[in-house]
Coordinates of C-alpha atoms in Angstrom, one line a residue:
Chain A
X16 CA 0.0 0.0 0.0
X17 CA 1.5 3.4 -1.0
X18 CA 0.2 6.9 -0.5
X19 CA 1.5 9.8 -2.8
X20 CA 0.4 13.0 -1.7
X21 CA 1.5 16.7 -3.8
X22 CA 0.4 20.0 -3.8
X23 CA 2.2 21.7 -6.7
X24 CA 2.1 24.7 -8.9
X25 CA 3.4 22.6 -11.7
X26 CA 1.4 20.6 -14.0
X27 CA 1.4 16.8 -14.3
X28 CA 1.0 14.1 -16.5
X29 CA -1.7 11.5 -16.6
X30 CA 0.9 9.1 -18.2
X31 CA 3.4 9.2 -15.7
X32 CA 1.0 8.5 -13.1
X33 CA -0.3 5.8 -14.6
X34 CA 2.7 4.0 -14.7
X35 CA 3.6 4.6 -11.7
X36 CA 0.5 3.2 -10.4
X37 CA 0.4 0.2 -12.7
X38 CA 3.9 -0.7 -10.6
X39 CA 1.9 -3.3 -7.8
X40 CA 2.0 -6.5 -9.3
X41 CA -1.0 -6.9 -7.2
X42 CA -2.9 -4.1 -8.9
X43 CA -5.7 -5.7 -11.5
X44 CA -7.6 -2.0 -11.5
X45 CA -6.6 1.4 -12.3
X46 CA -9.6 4.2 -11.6
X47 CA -8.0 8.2 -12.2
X48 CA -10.2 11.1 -12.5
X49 CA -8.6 14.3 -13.3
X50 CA -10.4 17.3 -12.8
X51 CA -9.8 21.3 -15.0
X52 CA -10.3 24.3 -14.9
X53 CA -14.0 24.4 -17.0
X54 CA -15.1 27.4 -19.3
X55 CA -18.7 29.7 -17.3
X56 CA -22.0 29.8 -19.0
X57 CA -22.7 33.1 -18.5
X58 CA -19.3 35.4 -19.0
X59 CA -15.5 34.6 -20.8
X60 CA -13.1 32.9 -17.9
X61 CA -9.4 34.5 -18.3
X62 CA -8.3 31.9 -15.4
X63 CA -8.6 31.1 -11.7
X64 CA -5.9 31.4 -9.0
X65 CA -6.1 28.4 -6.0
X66 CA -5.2 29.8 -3.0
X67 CA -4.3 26.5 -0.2
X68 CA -3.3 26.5 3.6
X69 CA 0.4 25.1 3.1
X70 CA 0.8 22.4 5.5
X71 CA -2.7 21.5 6.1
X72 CA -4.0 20.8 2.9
X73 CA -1.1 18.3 2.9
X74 CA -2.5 16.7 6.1
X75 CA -5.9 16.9 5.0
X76 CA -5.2 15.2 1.7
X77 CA -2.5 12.4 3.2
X78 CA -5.5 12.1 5.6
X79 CA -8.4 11.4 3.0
X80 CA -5.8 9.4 1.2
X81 CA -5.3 7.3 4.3
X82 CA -9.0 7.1 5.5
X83 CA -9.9 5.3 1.9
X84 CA -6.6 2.7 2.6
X85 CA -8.6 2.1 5.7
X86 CA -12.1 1.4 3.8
X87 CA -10.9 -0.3 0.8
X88 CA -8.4 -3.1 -0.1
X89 CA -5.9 -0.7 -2.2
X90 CA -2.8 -1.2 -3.5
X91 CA -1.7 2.3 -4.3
X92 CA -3.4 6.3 -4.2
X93 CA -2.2 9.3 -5.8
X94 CA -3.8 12.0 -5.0
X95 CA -2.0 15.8 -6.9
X96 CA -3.4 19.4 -6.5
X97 CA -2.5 22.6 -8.5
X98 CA -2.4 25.7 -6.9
X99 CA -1.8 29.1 -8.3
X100 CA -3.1 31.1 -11.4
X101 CA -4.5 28.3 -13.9
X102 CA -5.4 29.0 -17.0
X103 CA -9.2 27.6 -19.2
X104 CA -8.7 23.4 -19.5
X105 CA -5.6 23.3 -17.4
X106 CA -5.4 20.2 -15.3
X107 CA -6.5 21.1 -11.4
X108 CA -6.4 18.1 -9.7
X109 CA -5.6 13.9 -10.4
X110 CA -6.4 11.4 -8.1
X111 CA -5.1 7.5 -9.2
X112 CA -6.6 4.4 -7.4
X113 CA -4.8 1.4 -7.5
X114 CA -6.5 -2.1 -6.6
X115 CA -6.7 -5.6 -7.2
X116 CA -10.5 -5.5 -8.4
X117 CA -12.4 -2.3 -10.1
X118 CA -15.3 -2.5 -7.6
X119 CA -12.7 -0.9 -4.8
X120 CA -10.9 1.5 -7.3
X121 CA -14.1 3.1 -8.8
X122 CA -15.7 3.8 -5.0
X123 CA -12.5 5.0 -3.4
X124 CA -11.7 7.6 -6.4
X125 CA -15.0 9.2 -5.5
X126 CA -14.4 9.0 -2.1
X127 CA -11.2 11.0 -2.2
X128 CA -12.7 13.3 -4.5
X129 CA -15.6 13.7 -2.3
X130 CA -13.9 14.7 0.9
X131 CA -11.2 16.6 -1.3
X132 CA -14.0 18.7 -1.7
X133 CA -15.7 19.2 1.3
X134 CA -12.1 19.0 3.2
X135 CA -9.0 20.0 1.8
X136 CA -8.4 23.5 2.3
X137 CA -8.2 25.1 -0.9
X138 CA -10.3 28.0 -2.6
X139 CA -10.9 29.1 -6.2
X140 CA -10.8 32.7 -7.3
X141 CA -12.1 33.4 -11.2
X142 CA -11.1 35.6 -13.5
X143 CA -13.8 36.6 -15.4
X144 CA -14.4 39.1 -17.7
X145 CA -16.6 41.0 -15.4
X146 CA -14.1 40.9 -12.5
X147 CA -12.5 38.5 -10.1
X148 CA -14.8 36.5 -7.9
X149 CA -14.6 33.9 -5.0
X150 CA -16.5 30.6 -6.2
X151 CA -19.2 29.9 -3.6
X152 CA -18.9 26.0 -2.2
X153 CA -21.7 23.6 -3.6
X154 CA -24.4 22.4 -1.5
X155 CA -24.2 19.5 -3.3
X156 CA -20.4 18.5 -2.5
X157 CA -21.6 18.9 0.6
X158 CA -24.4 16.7 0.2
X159 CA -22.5 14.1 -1.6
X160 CA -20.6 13.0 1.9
X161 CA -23.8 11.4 3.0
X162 CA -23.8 7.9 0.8
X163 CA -19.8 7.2 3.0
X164 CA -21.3 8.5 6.2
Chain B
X6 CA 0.3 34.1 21.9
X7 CA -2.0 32.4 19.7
X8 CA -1.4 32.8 15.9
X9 CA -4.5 33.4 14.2
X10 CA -4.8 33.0 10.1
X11 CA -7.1 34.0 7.5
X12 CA -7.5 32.8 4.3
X13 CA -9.3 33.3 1.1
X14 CA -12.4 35.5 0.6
X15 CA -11.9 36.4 4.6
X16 CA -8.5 37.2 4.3
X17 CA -9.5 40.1 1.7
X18 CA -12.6 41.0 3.5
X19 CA -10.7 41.4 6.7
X20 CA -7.4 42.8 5.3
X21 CA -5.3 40.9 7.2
X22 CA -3.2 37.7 6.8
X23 CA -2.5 37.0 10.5
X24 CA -3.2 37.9 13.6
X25 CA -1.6 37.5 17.0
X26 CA -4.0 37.3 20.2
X27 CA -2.6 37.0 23.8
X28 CA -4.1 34.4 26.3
X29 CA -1.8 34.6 28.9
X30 CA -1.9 31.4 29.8
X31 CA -4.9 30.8 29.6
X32 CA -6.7 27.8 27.6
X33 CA -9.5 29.3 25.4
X34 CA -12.7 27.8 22.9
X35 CA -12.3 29.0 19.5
X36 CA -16.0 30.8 20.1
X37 CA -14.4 32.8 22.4
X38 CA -11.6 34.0 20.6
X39 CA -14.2 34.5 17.6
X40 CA -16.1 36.7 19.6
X41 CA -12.9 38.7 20.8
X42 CA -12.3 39.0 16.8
X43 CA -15.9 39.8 16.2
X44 CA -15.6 42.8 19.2
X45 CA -12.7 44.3 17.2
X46 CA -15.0 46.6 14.7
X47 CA -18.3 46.3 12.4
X48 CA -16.9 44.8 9.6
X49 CA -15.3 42.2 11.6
X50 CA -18.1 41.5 13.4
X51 CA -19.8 41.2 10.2
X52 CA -17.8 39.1 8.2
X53 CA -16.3 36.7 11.3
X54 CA -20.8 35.5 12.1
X55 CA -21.1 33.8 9.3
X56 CA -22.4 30.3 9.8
X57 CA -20.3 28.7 7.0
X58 CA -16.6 29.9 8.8
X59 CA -14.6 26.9 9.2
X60 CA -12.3 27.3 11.8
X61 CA -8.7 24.8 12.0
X62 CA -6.7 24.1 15.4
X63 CA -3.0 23.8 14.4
X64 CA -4.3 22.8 10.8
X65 CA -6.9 20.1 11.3
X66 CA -10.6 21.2 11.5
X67 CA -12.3 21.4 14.6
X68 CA -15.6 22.8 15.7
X69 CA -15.8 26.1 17.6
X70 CA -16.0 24.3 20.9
X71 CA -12.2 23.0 20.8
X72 CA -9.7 24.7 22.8
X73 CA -6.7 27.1 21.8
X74 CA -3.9 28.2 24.2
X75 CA -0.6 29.3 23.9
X76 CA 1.6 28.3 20.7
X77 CA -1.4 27.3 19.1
X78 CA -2.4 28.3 15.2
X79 CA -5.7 28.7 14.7
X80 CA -6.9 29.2 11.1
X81 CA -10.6 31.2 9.9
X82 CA -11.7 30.4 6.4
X83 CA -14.8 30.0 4.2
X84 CA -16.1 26.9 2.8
X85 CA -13.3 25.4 0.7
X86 CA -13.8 24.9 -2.8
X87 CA -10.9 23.0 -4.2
X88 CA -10.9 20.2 -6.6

């Protein structure tokens, strides 16, 4: 079981995660989701800065990380996290499940995400043509905690 | 001394980073120190009641009944929205 945990300003590459998942000899099942920065509906996005807490959003996420090793039967889980100004359809945020069957990679890739959401301390700032606003949390992130509660 | 961040949205509205509060000695709840905060002026008192502030004891989050004493960093923020 291995945790890799990075908050970075610098991009990263699907690929190289991958293989370095794909590593475990024990691992028959791969889940990654990678989430970017998406375009608004109702004005033109220049780009979002992520603003984090350095120290604790590395707690936070070693700690979600952790807590779905403790639920699931995983071989590996890579979790990454951009912060700083981001441009439209950069990459934000990767997180890599590792297992021996799908079943345990598919529900602990949402349950990272999940908590990453509601519990990692990082915040969005868009840069709109209009100005520069704060994006408001989701009720439903919030609500999406109840199905591992 | 108890070092007191703010961050995001907050940190803008409040104009200001950090903040250093002195307890001396003493062993505090975060709705305490909140409400020292709060006392400071209007916009303060404003922006510190909302009911979505999350509120971190030396960077794990903790309701506003935990304690705080010296040494201690205690972080204010909004609702995160990372991801």
């Amino acid at each position: 079981m291995s945790i890799f945990v990075a908050v970075q300003s610098d991009d990263f590459c699907l690929a190289s995660e991958y293989s370095e998942l794909r590593r475990n000899a024990a691992c028959g099942a791969i889940v990654t989701f990678s989430g970017l920065v998406r375009e608004l509906h109702d004005t033109v996005l220049h780009g979002m800065t992520l603003e984090h807490y350095p120290g604790m959003t590395e707690q936070a996420l070693t700690q979600i990380a952790t807590d779905a090793l403790n639920h699931w039967q995983l071989a590996a889980v890579h979790v990454i996290h951009r912060v700083g100004r981001l441009k439209p359809n950069e990459q934000i945020v990767f997180v890599g499940v590792a297992s021996a069957h799908r079943p345990a990679a598919f529900a602990a890739c949402e349950f990272i995400m999940d908590y990453l959401k509601n519990r990692a301390p990082f915040w969005k700032k868009e840069h709109t043509a209009e100005g520069d606003y704060w994006v408001e949390a989701k009720a439903s992130d919030q609500h999406a905690l109840a199905r591992w509660e | 001394m108890i070092k007191i961040l703010f961050f995001a949205a907050l940190r803008e509205r409040l104009d200001c980073e950090q903040y250093l509060l002195s307890c001396e000695g003493n062993t505090l709840d975060v709705a305490s120190v909140l409400s020292q905060l709060q006392s400071r002026c209007q916009n303060w008192q404003q922006e510190l009641s909302h009911t979505d502030l999350l509120c971190a004891v030396n960077q794990q989050l903790v309701p506003l009944t935990a304690s705080v004493q010296d040494g201690d960093e205690l972080a204010f923020f909004p609702p995160v929205t990372g991801g």
